[in-house]
Amino acid sequence: MDEQKINDLWSHLHWLTVLAQQGSYTAAAARLGVSKAAMSQHIADLERTAGVTLVRRTTRSVRLTEAGQRLVDSTRASFEQIAQSFAEVRDLAGVPRGLLRVTAPVAFARQQLVPRLPDFLREYPEVRLELDLSDRLISLATEGFDLAIRHTAAPPDTHVAWTLCATRSVLVSSRGYLRRRGVPASPEDLLTHNCLHYPRAQDTPAWSFEPVGPQHANEQRVTVPVSGSLSANNSEALRDAALAGLGIALLPDFSVQASLQTGKLVQVLPQWRPVGAFAEQLYAIRPYSAHVPRALTAFVAFLRQALAAGFTQGIETPLPSMQKVQVPRR
C-alpha cells in the first residue's frame, strides 16, 4: 500500500479503535463528536481497503472480527502515545484546560458533588466536565473515564487513589413516624419497626451496631435482622421514603446531612454506631498513567478541599429535637 493511502487512513484507524472501546456506533460517534453515518462510512472505507470484514454488527452492539481486533491491538498504543504527547504539550501552558470525564455515584453526585461544581468551573473556565452518574462499577480505562469518585472500603491496587473524606452511616427517621410507632431504645427494638433498607446479597437483611460512649463499654456489637415495606439500591429513594414518614432508614451521612440539619429527619439510636452497612471512606480514583493532566490535578485538589470536613456537621451528637419526640402511651 502506498504512503499516501496509509496517511489517508489514520483517522479511520483511530475511529476503529474508539469503536472497539465503546462497543456501539452511537457511543463511538458521540465520543468522537461526529455523526453515526460518518462513523459507519469510515469503517466501511477501512474494510474496503483492507479487503476483510473488521466489524460484526448485531442489533445491540458491535464486535470486532479477528482481523479488526488485530488491527486495533497493533495501533492502539500509537494513538495513546499521540494523545498523551498532545496532553503534555498543552499542559506546558500551565493553565488547566481540556475535557475531564468523571464518573460518580448517583446519590452522592446529585446531593454533594453537583452543587459544588459551579465554583470549580468558574475558577477554571478552560476546563470542561463530562459527568457520568452511575452506581455500577466500571473499568475507567476501557470506558474512557479520567476519574471516578467512589464510596468504597478499599480502592483497587491497580489505580491511583486520593482519600477525599471519611463518611459514616446514620440511622434516621421522621418525627411523624416516631410519634406513631415509638422511639427505639435499643437495636433490638428495630424488630418491630418498618425498616427501609438497601438490598444486600444475603437472604435476610440485617443491621449491625456498636455502642458509643463509656457508659456502654461493656456492651458488644449487636446485629439485628430488619424488614420493611421498601428496599432500594439508591440512598435518595430511601431518604425520601423516610422523609415521607414511611419508616426508619440506614443511610450514608452525605445523603441525610441536609435533612438532619433542617430537622426534617432526626437520628435514631444515636448512642449506637451503625457498622458494616456502607464504606467509611470516599475516594477519587484514576487509572495509572505517567502523565497526569493539570485539569485532573486541579479537580482532585478542589474536591479534597471542598469535602475535607466530611458530612457530619449537625449529626455528630444526638440532636436536641430527638428528645422532644414523645413515645405513644401503651
PDB file of N, CA, C and O in Angstrom, residues 5 28 45 50 60 65 67 81 89 113 117-118 135 167 172 174 182 184 202 211 219 221 235-236 252 269 294-295 303:
ATOM      1  N   LYS A   5      -1.913   6.498   0.683  1.00  0.00           N
ATOM      2  CA  LYS A   5      -3.101   5.772   1.125  1.00  0.00           C
ATOM      3  C   LYS A   5      -3.065   5.522   2.630  1.00  0.00           C
ATOM      4  O   LYS A   5      -4.073   5.641   3.321  1.00  0.00           O
ATOM      5  N   ALA A  28     -19.612   5.480  20.016  1.00  0.00           N
ATOM      6  CA  ALA A  28     -18.340   5.894  19.422  1.00  0.00           C
ATOM      7  C   ALA A  28     -18.479   7.236  18.714  1.00  0.00           C
ATOM      8  O   ALA A  28     -17.609   8.111  18.821  1.00  0.00           O
ATOM      9  N   ASP A  45     -15.123   2.260   4.632  1.00  0.00           N
ATOM     10  CA  ASP A  45     -13.950   2.586   3.813  1.00  0.00           C
ATOM     11  C   ASP A  45     -12.748   1.757   4.241  1.00  0.00           C
ATOM     12  O   ASP A  45     -11.976   1.265   3.397  1.00  0.00           O
ATOM     13  N   ALA A  50      -8.983  -2.735   3.405  1.00  0.00           N
ATOM     14  CA  ALA A  50      -8.332  -3.916   3.978  1.00  0.00           C
ATOM     15  C   ALA A  50      -8.721  -5.200   3.241  1.00  0.00           C
ATOM     16  O   ALA A  50      -7.971  -6.181   3.242  1.00  0.00           O
ATOM     17  N   ARG A  60     -27.748  -5.047  19.041  1.00  0.00           N
ATOM     18  CA  ARG A  60     -27.483  -4.261  20.245  1.00  0.00           C
ATOM     19  C   ARG A  60     -26.074  -3.697  20.318  1.00  0.00           C
ATOM     20  O   ARG A  60     -25.837  -2.714  21.022  1.00  0.00           O
ATOM     21  N   THR A  65     -13.994  -8.451  14.416  1.00  0.00           N
ATOM     22  CA  THR A  65     -13.546  -9.748  13.937  1.00  0.00           C
ATOM     23  C   THR A  65     -12.090  -9.932  14.371  1.00  0.00           C
ATOM     24  O   THR A  65     -11.466  -9.033  14.943  1.00  0.00           O
ATOM     25  N   ALA A  67      -9.561 -10.051  12.482  1.00  0.00           N
ATOM     26  CA  ALA A  67      -8.751  -9.086  11.726  1.00  0.00           C
ATOM     27  C   ALA A  67      -8.886  -7.692  12.319  1.00  0.00           C
ATOM     28  O   ALA A  67      -7.898  -6.953  12.448  1.00  0.00           O
ATOM     29  N   GLN A  81      -0.154   7.081  22.678  1.00  0.00           N
ATOM     30  CA  GLN A  81       1.066   7.875  22.822  1.00  0.00           C
ATOM     31  C   GLN A  81       0.888   9.254  22.215  1.00  0.00           C
ATOM     32  O   GLN A  81       1.340  10.265  22.775  1.00  0.00           O
ATOM     33  N   VAL A  89       2.060  18.531  25.935  1.00  0.00           N
ATOM     34  CA  VAL A  89       2.405  19.803  25.290  1.00  0.00           C
ATOM     35  C   VAL A  89       1.436  20.900  25.707  1.00  0.00           C
ATOM     36  O   VAL A  89       1.828  22.028  26.022  1.00  0.00           O
ATOM     37  N   LEU A 113     -21.891  16.574  45.040  1.00  0.00           N
ATOM     38  CA  LEU A 113     -20.912  16.955  44.021  1.00  0.00           C
ATOM     39  C   LEU A 113     -21.421  18.068  43.113  1.00  0.00           C
ATOM     40  O   LEU A 113     -20.759  19.106  42.947  1.00  0.00           O
ATOM     41  N   LEU A 117     -19.811  21.993  41.816  1.00  0.00           N
ATOM     42  CA  LEU A 117     -19.135  22.115  40.531  1.00  0.00           C
ATOM     43  C   LEU A 117     -19.081  23.537  39.972  1.00  0.00           C
ATOM     44  O   LEU A 117     -18.081  23.906  39.340  1.00  0.00           O
ATOM     45  N   PRO A 118     -20.128  24.362  40.135  1.00  0.00           N
ATOM     46  CA  PRO A 118     -20.015  25.731  39.587  1.00  0.00           C
ATOM     47  C   PRO A 118     -18.802  26.490  40.103  1.00  0.00           C
ATOM     48  O   PRO A 118     -18.173  27.242  39.347  1.00  0.00           O
ATOM     49  N   ASP A 135     -24.034   4.059  39.610  1.00  0.00           N
ATOM     50  CA  ASP A 135     -23.616   3.280  40.772  1.00  0.00           C
ATOM     51  C   ASP A 135     -22.889   1.998  40.369  1.00  0.00           C
ATOM     52  O   ASP A 135     -22.376   1.285  41.220  1.00  0.00           O
ATOM     53  N   THR A 167     -16.601   9.015  55.859  1.00  0.00           N
ATOM     54  CA  THR A 167     -18.055   9.056  55.899  1.00  0.00           C
ATOM     55  C   THR A 167     -18.536   8.095  56.982  1.00  0.00           C
ATOM     56  O   THR A 167     -17.769   7.288  57.488  1.00  0.00           O
ATOM     57  N   VAL A 172     -31.914   7.060  60.612  1.00  0.00           N
ATOM     58  CA  VAL A 172     -32.765   8.258  60.649  1.00  0.00           C
ATOM     59  C   VAL A 172     -34.237   7.907  60.477  1.00  0.00           C
ATOM     60  O   VAL A 172     -34.589   6.827  59.983  1.00  0.00           O
ATOM     61  N   SER A 174     -38.367  10.218  60.362  1.00  0.00           N
ATOM     62  CA  SER A 174     -39.113  11.465  60.543  1.00  0.00           C
ATOM     63  C   SER A 174     -39.725  11.485  61.940  1.00  0.00           C
ATOM     64  O   SER A 174     -39.945  10.436  62.564  1.00  0.00           O
ATOM     65  N   GLY A 182     -43.270   5.005  68.037  1.00  0.00           N
ATOM     66  CA  GLY A 182     -42.403   4.986  69.201  1.00  0.00           C
ATOM     67  C   GLY A 182     -40.939   5.110  68.839  1.00  0.00           C
ATOM     68  O   GLY A 182     -40.526   4.786  67.719  1.00  0.00           O
ATOM     69  N   PRO A 184     -37.209   3.845  69.194  1.00  0.00           N
ATOM     70  CA  PRO A 184     -36.449   2.669  69.623  1.00  0.00           C
ATOM     71  C   PRO A 184     -35.423   3.049  70.693  1.00  0.00           C
ATOM     72  O   PRO A 184     -34.735   4.064  70.584  1.00  0.00           O
ATOM     73  N   GLN A 202     -27.381 -11.154  51.088  1.00  0.00           N
ATOM     74  CA  GLN A 202     -27.925 -12.163  51.998  1.00  0.00           C
ATOM     75  C   GLN A 202     -29.449 -12.213  51.908  1.00  0.00           C
ATOM     76  O   GLN A 202     -30.096 -11.234  51.550  1.00  0.00           O
ATOM     77  N   PRO A 211     -21.852   0.025  70.427  1.00  0.00           N
ATOM     78  CA  PRO A 211     -22.217   1.067  71.400  1.00  0.00           C
ATOM     79  C   PRO A 211     -21.241   2.231  71.363  1.00  0.00           C
ATOM     80  O   PRO A 211     -20.061   2.058  71.051  1.00  0.00           O
ATOM     81  N   GLU A 219     -20.763  -3.382  76.587  1.00  0.00           N
ATOM     82  CA  GLU A 219     -21.698  -3.948  75.615  1.00  0.00           C
ATOM     83  C   GLU A 219     -20.956  -4.339  74.337  1.00  0.00           C
ATOM     84  O   GLU A 219     -19.937  -3.750  73.973  1.00  0.00           O
ATOM     85  N   ARG A 221     -21.000  -5.677  70.034  1.00  0.00           N
ATOM     86  CA  ARG A 221     -21.692  -5.407  68.782  1.00  0.00           C
ATOM     87  C   ARG A 221     -22.986  -6.207  68.719  1.00  0.00           C
ATOM     88  O   ARG A 221     -23.031  -7.367  69.124  1.00  0.00           O
ATOM     89  N   SER A 235     -29.776   5.598  47.856  1.00  0.00           N
ATOM     90  CA  SER A 235     -29.996   6.234  49.157  1.00  0.00           C
ATOM     91  C   SER A 235     -30.972   7.393  49.084  1.00  0.00           C
ATOM     92  O   SER A 235     -31.654   7.697  50.063  1.00  0.00           O
ATOM     93  N   GLU A 236     -31.068   8.051  47.929  1.00  0.00           N
ATOM     94  CA  GLU A 236     -32.055   9.125  47.793  1.00  0.00           C
ATOM     95  C   GLU A 236     -33.471   8.594  47.912  1.00  0.00           C
ATOM     96  O   GLU A 236     -34.340   9.208  48.538  1.00  0.00           O
ATOM     97  N   PRO A 252     -26.001   6.649  54.200  1.00  0.00           N
ATOM     98  CA  PRO A 252     -24.737   7.379  54.323  1.00  0.00           C
ATOM     99  C   PRO A 252     -24.992   8.808  54.777  1.00  0.00           C
ATOM    100  O   PRO A 252     -26.015   9.405  54.445  1.00  0.00           O
ATOM    101  N   LEU A 269     -31.434   6.010  67.629  1.00  0.00           N
ATOM    102  CA  LEU A 269     -30.380   5.285  68.350  1.00  0.00           C
ATOM    103  C   LEU A 269     -29.015   5.981  68.238  1.00  0.00           C
ATOM    104  O   LEU A 269     -28.013   5.363  67.826  1.00  0.00           O
ATOM    105  N   ARG A 294      -3.107  18.675  34.055  1.00  0.00           N
ATOM    106  CA  ARG A 294      -3.276  19.696  35.082  1.00  0.00           C
ATOM    107  C   ARG A 294      -4.740  19.851  35.483  1.00  0.00           C
ATOM    108  O   ARG A 294      -5.055  20.152  36.636  1.00  0.00           O
ATOM    109  N   ALA A 295      -5.637  19.655  34.544  1.00  0.00           N
ATOM    110  CA  ALA A 295      -7.055  19.780  34.854  1.00  0.00           C
ATOM    111  C   ALA A 295      -7.471  18.743  35.890  1.00  0.00           C
ATOM    112  O   ALA A 295      -8.236  19.038  36.820  1.00  0.00           O
ATOM    113  N   LEU A 303     -11.656  19.015  45.026  1.00  0.00           N
ATOM    114  CA  LEU A 303     -12.526  18.088  45.758  1.00  0.00           C
ATOM    115  C   LEU A 303     -12.012  17.842  47.168  1.00  0.00           C
ATOM    116  O   LEU A 303     -12.796  17.806  48.133  1.00  0.00           O
TER     117      LEU A 303
END
